[in-house]
Amino acid sequence: QGVSSNALTLAMLHEAAEAVLGEPINFTTEQFVHALDAEAFIHARGGLGGVAPTATGALLNQLQAGLRGDQEWLAATQTRLHQANILRSEAIRLLQRSALSP
């Protein structure tokens, strides 16, 4: 019917269920209110990838740990590359000196 969730009523739900399912559904006012509660929706989704604060917090912690590992690897690799560049430059200098020596 194109109405927002805050304009829905239990009667509308029962009417839609009859139209779609061809039979009534046993849905209480309490269940209906709970189903439309955004905060309850969020907290009910606490599994991996869910939107509950505990789920998103766990995912963020996991991603931050992975990022820290990547940053450590990058720093170590950059250090090794810098050291290799120093050694290469020294080797070139020694080769050039030996090529110029009689």
PDB file of C-alpha atoms in Angstrom:
ATOM      1  CA  GLN A   1       0.000   0.000   0.000  1.00  0.00           C
ATOM      2  CA  GLY A   2       3.032   2.269   0.022  1.00  0.00           C
ATOM      3  CA  VAL A   3       2.906   3.385   3.655  1.00  0.00           C
ATOM      4  CA  SER A   4       5.867   3.923   5.952  1.00  0.00           C
ATOM      5  CA  SER A   5       6.513   1.453   8.760  1.00  0.00           C
ATOM      6  CA  ASN A   6       5.393   3.930  11.406  1.00  0.00           C
ATOM      7  CA  ALA A   7       1.988   4.165   9.683  1.00  0.00           C
ATOM      8  CA  LEU A   8       1.414   0.385   9.584  1.00  0.00           C
ATOM      9  CA  THR A   9      -1.249  -1.168  11.763  1.00  0.00           C
ATOM     10  CA  LEU A  10      -1.920  -4.688  12.932  1.00  0.00           C
ATOM     11  CA  ALA A  11      -5.171  -4.630  10.958  1.00  0.00           C
ATOM     12  CA  MET A  12      -3.206  -3.818   7.801  1.00  0.00           C
ATOM     13  CA  LEU A  13      -0.890  -6.754   8.494  1.00  0.00           C
ATOM     14  CA  HIS A  14      -3.813  -9.132   8.966  1.00  0.00           C
ATOM     15  CA  GLU A  15      -5.447  -7.839   5.774  1.00  0.00           C
ATOM     16  CA  ALA A  16      -2.217  -8.281   3.784  1.00  0.00           C
ATOM     17  CA  ALA A  17      -1.701 -11.764   5.193  1.00  0.00           C
ATOM     18  CA  GLU A  18      -5.207 -12.789   4.144  1.00  0.00           C
ATOM     19  CA  ALA A  19      -4.622 -11.395   0.653  1.00  0.00           C
ATOM     20  CA  VAL A  20      -1.216 -13.020   0.185  1.00  0.00           C
ATOM     21  CA  LEU A  21      -1.532 -16.249   2.142  1.00  0.00           C
ATOM     22  CA  GLY A  22      -5.240 -16.762   1.786  1.00  0.00           C
ATOM     23  CA  GLU A  23      -5.550 -17.342   5.508  1.00  0.00           C
ATOM     24  CA  PRO A  24      -5.192 -15.336   8.699  1.00  0.00           C
ATOM     25  CA  ILE A  25      -1.984 -15.247  10.703  1.00  0.00           C
ATOM     26  CA  ASN A  26      -1.727 -15.453  14.461  1.00  0.00           C
ATOM     27  CA  PHE A  27       0.202 -12.259  15.195  1.00  0.00           C
ATOM     28  CA  THR A  28      -0.352 -10.362  18.439  1.00  0.00           C
ATOM     29  CA  THR A  29      -0.108  -6.623  18.972  1.00  0.00           C
ATOM     30  CA  GLU A  30       3.016  -7.216  21.064  1.00  0.00           C
ATOM     31  CA  GLN A  31       4.652  -9.226  18.259  1.00  0.00           C
ATOM     32  CA  PHE A  32       3.685  -6.548  15.742  1.00  0.00           C
ATOM     33  CA  VAL A  33       5.146  -3.719  17.822  1.00  0.00           C
ATOM     34  CA  HIS A  34       8.326  -5.733  18.446  1.00  0.00           C
ATOM     35  CA  ALA A  35       8.697  -6.506  14.727  1.00  0.00           C
ATOM     36  CA  LEU A  36       8.630  -2.797  13.901  1.00  0.00           C
ATOM     37  CA  ASP A  37      11.032  -1.788  16.705  1.00  0.00           C
ATOM     38  CA  ALA A  38      14.254  -0.712  14.972  1.00  0.00           C
ATOM     39  CA  GLU A  39      16.362  -1.057  18.114  1.00  0.00           C
ATOM     40  CA  ALA A  40      15.093  -4.597  18.711  1.00  0.00           C
ATOM     41  CA  PHE A  41      15.827  -5.374  15.047  1.00  0.00           C
ATOM     42  CA  ILE A  42      19.425  -4.221  15.450  1.00  0.00           C
ATOM     43  CA  HIS A  43      20.069  -6.091  18.709  1.00  0.00           C
ATOM     44  CA  ALA A  44      18.537  -9.289  17.331  1.00  0.00           C
ATOM     45  CA  ARG A  45      21.190  -9.414  14.625  1.00  0.00           C
ATOM     46  CA  GLY A  46      24.246 -10.207  16.720  1.00  0.00           C
ATOM     47  CA  GLY A  47      25.746 -12.901  14.508  1.00  0.00           C
ATOM     48  CA  LEU A  48      28.742 -12.566  12.205  1.00  0.00           C
ATOM     49  CA  GLY A  49      28.037  -9.721   9.805  1.00  0.00           C
ATOM     50  CA  GLY A  50      25.041  -8.563  11.841  1.00  0.00           C
ATOM     51  CA  VAL A  51      24.264  -4.976  12.699  1.00  0.00           C
ATOM     52  CA  ALA A  52      24.164  -5.351  16.491  1.00  0.00           C
ATOM     53  CA  PRO A  53      26.848  -3.353  18.310  1.00  0.00           C
ATOM     54  CA  THR A  54      28.497  -6.548  19.575  1.00  0.00           C
ATOM     55  CA  ALA A  55      28.692  -7.987  16.046  1.00  0.00           C
ATOM     56  CA  THR A  56      30.017  -4.822  14.444  1.00  0.00           C
ATOM     57  CA  GLY A  57      32.446  -4.311  17.336  1.00  0.00           C
ATOM     58  CA  ALA A  58      33.823  -7.832  16.921  1.00  0.00           C
ATOM     59  CA  LEU A  59      34.195  -7.335  13.179  1.00  0.00           C
ATOM     60  CA  LEU A  60      35.966  -3.995  13.666  1.00  0.00           C
ATOM     61  CA  ASN A  61      38.357  -5.580  16.187  1.00  0.00           C
ATOM     62  CA  GLN A  62      39.134  -8.376  13.731  1.00  0.00           C
ATOM     63  CA  LEU A  63      39.728  -5.936  10.884  1.00  0.00           C
ATOM     64  CA  GLN A  64      41.900  -3.675  13.053  1.00  0.00           C
ATOM     65  CA  ALA A  65      44.039  -6.645  14.090  1.00  0.00           C
ATOM     66  CA  GLY A  66      44.463  -7.570  10.425  1.00  0.00           C
ATOM     67  CA  LEU A  67      45.351  -3.985   9.584  1.00  0.00           C
ATOM     68  CA  ARG A  68      47.962  -3.890  12.355  1.00  0.00           C
ATOM     69  CA  GLY A  69      49.478  -7.084  10.965  1.00  0.00           C
ATOM     70  CA  ASP A  70      49.556  -5.609   7.467  1.00  0.00           C
ATOM     71  CA  GLN A  71      51.167  -2.399   8.762  1.00  0.00           C
ATOM     72  CA  GLU A  72      53.836  -4.400  10.609  1.00  0.00           C
ATOM     73  CA  TRP A  73      54.535  -6.452   7.480  1.00  0.00           C
ATOM     74  CA  LEU A  74      54.762  -3.281   5.375  1.00  0.00           C
ATOM     75  CA  ALA A  75      57.176  -1.615   7.802  1.00  0.00           C
ATOM     76  CA  ALA A  76      59.399  -4.715   7.950  1.00  0.00           C
ATOM     77  CA  THR A  77      59.358  -5.059   4.160  1.00  0.00           C
ATOM     78  CA  GLN A  78      60.219  -1.398   3.672  1.00  0.00           C
ATOM     79  CA  THR A  79      63.111  -1.786   6.119  1.00  0.00           C
ATOM     80  CA  ARG A  80      64.406  -4.846   4.252  1.00  0.00           C
ATOM     81  CA  LEU A  81      64.097  -3.015   0.929  1.00  0.00           C
ATOM     82  CA  HIS A  82      65.978  -0.025   2.305  1.00  0.00           C
ATOM     83  CA  GLN A  83      68.740  -2.297   3.637  1.00  0.00           C
ATOM     84  CA  ALA A  84      68.914  -4.141   0.310  1.00  0.00           C
ATOM     85  CA  ASN A  85      69.175  -0.817  -1.519  1.00  0.00           C
ATOM     86  CA  ILE A  86      72.085   0.207   0.707  1.00  0.00           C
ATOM     87  CA  LEU A  87      73.833  -3.126   0.047  1.00  0.00           C
ATOM     88  CA  ARG A  88      73.195  -2.824  -3.699  1.00  0.00           C
ATOM     89  CA  SER A  89      74.607   0.696  -3.761  1.00  0.00           C
ATOM     90  CA  GLU A  90      77.690  -0.465  -1.845  1.00  0.00           C
ATOM     91  CA  ALA A  91      78.155  -3.408  -4.223  1.00  0.00           C
ATOM     92  CA  ILE A  92      77.912  -1.099  -7.233  1.00  0.00           C
ATOM     93  CA  ARG A  93      80.464   1.248  -5.671  1.00  0.00           C
ATOM     94  CA  LEU A  94      82.860  -1.645  -5.033  1.00  0.00           C
ATOM     95  CA  LEU A  95      82.399  -2.997  -8.560  1.00  0.00           C
ATOM     96  CA  GLN A  96      83.005   0.410 -10.069  1.00  0.00           C
ATOM     97  CA  ARG A  97      86.124   0.885  -7.934  1.00  0.00           C
ATOM     98  CA  SER A  98      87.479  -2.558  -8.893  1.00  0.00           C
ATOM     99  CA  ALA A  99      86.742  -1.923 -12.595  1.00  0.00           C
ATOM    100  CA  LEU A 100      88.786   1.282 -12.438  1.00  0.00           C
ATOM    101  CA  SER A 101      91.701  -0.361 -10.606  1.00  0.00           C
ATOM    102  CA  PRO A 102      94.583  -1.687 -12.760  1.00  0.00           C
TER     103      PRO A 102
END
